[in-house]
Amino acid sequence: MATITECRDALDRLSDNLARADDGVRGAAAFDRTLSCHVTDLDTTFTGRLSDGRIEVVDTAAGPPATKAQIRLAMTGDDLVAMVGGELNFAKAWASGRVRLEAGFRDLMRLRSLL
């Protein structure tokens, strides 16, 4: 089982990957939204912002998200680490229910190119 530190490192790597991505992907992520990632098996939530093509984690708290972020992810720590490491395909994990993504329709359309 992935640790909280490994999950935080995975989110930092994801942010770095977005910043280094080509213009199309970086452009799709270049909007300003609140973000939460609930790691279900650790019952821990990382909250922050997706802004200018980067993820900035602002807080880590026990339990589910205390407030409703504009973009909400939920998955196990192992799935988060595997997804960022390229071992788990996001679209397949989302389709099978292993990863949950909730956002407004416009945000989902913009995020589509990232996934």
PDB file of C-alpha atoms in Angstrom, residues 9-103:
ATOM      1  CA  ASP A   9       5.368  12.704  -4.432  1.00  0.00           C
ATOM      2  CA  ALA A  10       3.130  11.299  -7.193  1.00  0.00           C
ATOM      3  CA  LEU A  11       1.083  14.506  -7.255  1.00  0.00           C
ATOM      4  CA  ASP A  12       4.304  16.535  -7.452  1.00  0.00           C
ATOM      5  CA  ARG A  13       5.498  14.359 -10.369  1.00  0.00           C
ATOM      6  CA  LEU A  14       2.134  14.811 -12.092  1.00  0.00           C
ATOM      7  CA  SER A  15       2.494  18.575 -11.718  1.00  0.00           C
ATOM      8  CA  ASP A  16       6.015  18.428 -13.158  1.00  0.00           C
ATOM      9  CA  ASN A  17       4.771  16.267 -16.067  1.00  0.00           C
ATOM     10  CA  LEU A  18       2.044  18.805 -16.861  1.00  0.00           C
ATOM     11  CA  ALA A  19       4.561  21.658 -16.793  1.00  0.00           C
ATOM     12  CA  ARG A  20       6.852  19.808 -19.253  1.00  0.00           C
ATOM     13  CA  ALA A  21       4.041  18.642 -21.551  1.00  0.00           C
ATOM     14  CA  ASP A  22       3.601  19.842 -25.113  1.00  0.00           C
ATOM     15  CA  ASP A  23       1.614  22.990 -25.784  1.00  0.00           C
ATOM     16  CA  GLY A  24      -1.678  21.162 -26.405  1.00  0.00           C
ATOM     17  CA  VAL A  25      -1.660  19.311 -23.099  1.00  0.00           C
ATOM     18  CA  ARG A  26      -0.244  22.251 -21.166  1.00  0.00           C
ATOM     19  CA  GLY A  27      -2.881  24.514 -22.711  1.00  0.00           C
ATOM     20  CA  ALA A  28      -5.665  22.135 -21.660  1.00  0.00           C
ATOM     21  CA  ALA A  29      -4.421  22.282 -18.067  1.00  0.00           C
ATOM     22  CA  ALA A  30      -3.836  26.042 -18.090  1.00  0.00           C
ATOM     23  CA  PHE A  31      -6.927  27.074 -16.221  1.00  0.00           C
ATOM     24  CA  ASP A  32      -7.548  27.934 -12.592  1.00  0.00           C
ATOM     25  CA  ARG A  33      -9.631  25.439 -10.597  1.00  0.00           C
ATOM     26  CA  THR A  34      -9.728  24.112  -7.069  1.00  0.00           C
ATOM     27  CA  LEU A  35      -8.709  20.471  -6.892  1.00  0.00           C
ATOM     28  CA  SER A  36      -9.020  17.642  -4.395  1.00  0.00           C
ATOM     29  CA  CYS A  37      -7.614  14.129  -4.513  1.00  0.00           C
ATOM     30  CA  HIS A  38      -9.052  11.741  -1.933  1.00  0.00           C
ATOM     31  CA  VAL A  39      -6.809   8.719  -1.401  1.00  0.00           C
ATOM     32  CA  THR A  40      -9.462   6.265  -0.312  1.00  0.00           C
ATOM     33  CA  ASP A  41      -7.368   3.524   1.288  1.00  0.00           C
ATOM     34  CA  LEU A  42      -5.441   6.062   3.396  1.00  0.00           C
ATOM     35  CA  ASP A  43      -8.593   8.167   4.006  1.00  0.00           C
ATOM     36  CA  THR A  44      -6.535  11.266   3.249  1.00  0.00           C
ATOM     37  CA  THR A  45      -7.352  14.198   0.990  1.00  0.00           C
ATOM     38  CA  PHE A  46      -4.880  16.457  -0.788  1.00  0.00           C
ATOM     39  CA  THR A  47      -6.385  19.824  -1.707  1.00  0.00           C
ATOM     40  CA  GLY A  48      -5.010  22.607  -3.829  1.00  0.00           C
ATOM     41  CA  ARG A  49      -5.293  24.255  -7.216  1.00  0.00           C
ATOM     42  CA  LEU A  50      -4.748  23.411 -10.834  1.00  0.00           C
ATOM     43  CA  SER A  51      -3.382  26.694 -12.130  1.00  0.00           C
ATOM     44  CA  ASP A  52      -1.315  27.637 -15.170  1.00  0.00           C
ATOM     45  CA  GLY A  53      -0.726  23.988 -16.042  1.00  0.00           C
ATOM     46  CA  ARG A  54       0.586  23.025 -12.591  1.00  0.00           C
ATOM     47  CA  ILE A  55      -0.898  21.343  -9.541  1.00  0.00           C
ATOM     48  CA  GLU A  56      -0.197  23.144  -6.295  1.00  0.00           C
ATOM     49  CA  VAL A  57      -1.030  21.039  -3.224  1.00  0.00           C
ATOM     50  CA  VAL A  58      -1.981  23.424  -0.428  1.00  0.00           C
ATOM     51  CA  ASP A  59      -3.184  21.093   2.325  1.00  0.00           C
ATOM     52  CA  THR A  60      -3.399  17.476   3.394  1.00  0.00           C
ATOM     53  CA  ALA A  61      -6.176  16.392   5.735  1.00  0.00           C
ATOM     54  CA  ALA A  62      -7.571  13.182   7.160  1.00  0.00           C
ATOM     55  CA  GLY A  63     -10.898  12.022   5.770  1.00  0.00           C
ATOM     56  CA  PRO A  64     -12.870  12.936   2.686  1.00  0.00           C
ATOM     57  CA  PRO A  65     -12.714  16.480   1.296  1.00  0.00           C
ATOM     58  CA  ALA A  66     -14.101  19.034   3.737  1.00  0.00           C
ATOM     59  CA  THR A  67     -15.271  21.286   0.891  1.00  0.00           C
ATOM     60  CA  LYS A  68     -16.332  20.553  -2.662  1.00  0.00           C
ATOM     61  CA  ALA A  69     -13.504  21.356  -5.080  1.00  0.00           C
ATOM     62  CA  GLN A  70     -14.238  22.186  -8.716  1.00  0.00           C
ATOM     63  CA  ILE A  71     -12.269  19.088  -9.810  1.00  0.00           C
ATOM     64  CA  ARG A  72     -12.494  16.060  -7.519  1.00  0.00           C
ATOM     65  CA  LEU A  73     -10.507  12.833  -7.834  1.00  0.00           C
ATOM     66  CA  ALA A  74     -10.765   9.731  -5.672  1.00  0.00           C
ATOM     67  CA  MET A  75      -8.680   6.559  -5.898  1.00  0.00           C
ATOM     68  CA  THR A  76      -6.404   4.298  -3.878  1.00  0.00           C
ATOM     69  CA  GLY A  77      -2.839   5.356  -3.195  1.00  0.00           C
ATOM     70  CA  ASP A  78      -1.488   2.470  -5.248  1.00  0.00           C
ATOM     71  CA  ASP A  79      -3.618   3.525  -8.222  1.00  0.00           C
ATOM     72  CA  LEU A  80      -2.442   7.140  -7.920  1.00  0.00           C
ATOM     73  CA  VAL A  81       1.213   6.090  -7.874  1.00  0.00           C
ATOM     74  CA  ALA A  82       0.680   3.611 -10.745  1.00  0.00           C
ATOM     75  CA  MET A  83      -1.217   6.149 -12.841  1.00  0.00           C
ATOM     76  CA  VAL A  84       1.455   8.825 -12.494  1.00  0.00           C
ATOM     77  CA  GLY A  85       4.162   6.223 -13.092  1.00  0.00           C
ATOM     78  CA  GLY A  86       2.526   5.208 -16.384  1.00  0.00           C
ATOM     79  CA  GLU A  87       1.594   1.719 -15.203  1.00  0.00           C
ATOM     80  CA  LEU A  88      -2.154   2.414 -15.032  1.00  0.00           C
ATOM     81  CA  ASN A  89      -4.130   3.972 -17.857  1.00  0.00           C
ATOM     82  CA  PHE A  90      -6.381   6.718 -16.483  1.00  0.00           C
ATOM     83  CA  ALA A  91      -9.201   6.207 -18.991  1.00  0.00           C
ATOM     84  CA  LYS A  92      -9.412   2.466 -18.308  1.00  0.00           C
ATOM     85  CA  ALA A  93      -9.219   3.003 -14.542  1.00  0.00           C
ATOM     86  CA  TRP A  94     -11.948   5.661 -14.758  1.00  0.00           C
ATOM     87  CA  ALA A  95     -14.170   3.467 -16.951  1.00  0.00           C
ATOM     88  CA  SER A  96     -13.819   0.538 -14.556  1.00  0.00           C
ATOM     89  CA  GLY A  97     -14.558   2.660 -11.472  1.00  0.00           C
ATOM     90  CA  ARG A  98     -11.091   2.397  -9.945  1.00  0.00           C
ATOM     91  CA  VAL A  99     -10.669   6.158 -10.308  1.00  0.00           C
ATOM     92  CA  ARG A 100     -13.477   8.648  -9.754  1.00  0.00           C
ATOM     93  CA  LEU A 101     -13.409  12.067 -11.412  1.00  0.00           C
ATOM     94  CA  GLU A 102     -16.084  14.649 -10.753  1.00  0.00           C
ATOM     95  CA  ALA A 103     -16.129  18.090 -12.323  1.00  0.00           C
TER      96      ALA A 103
END
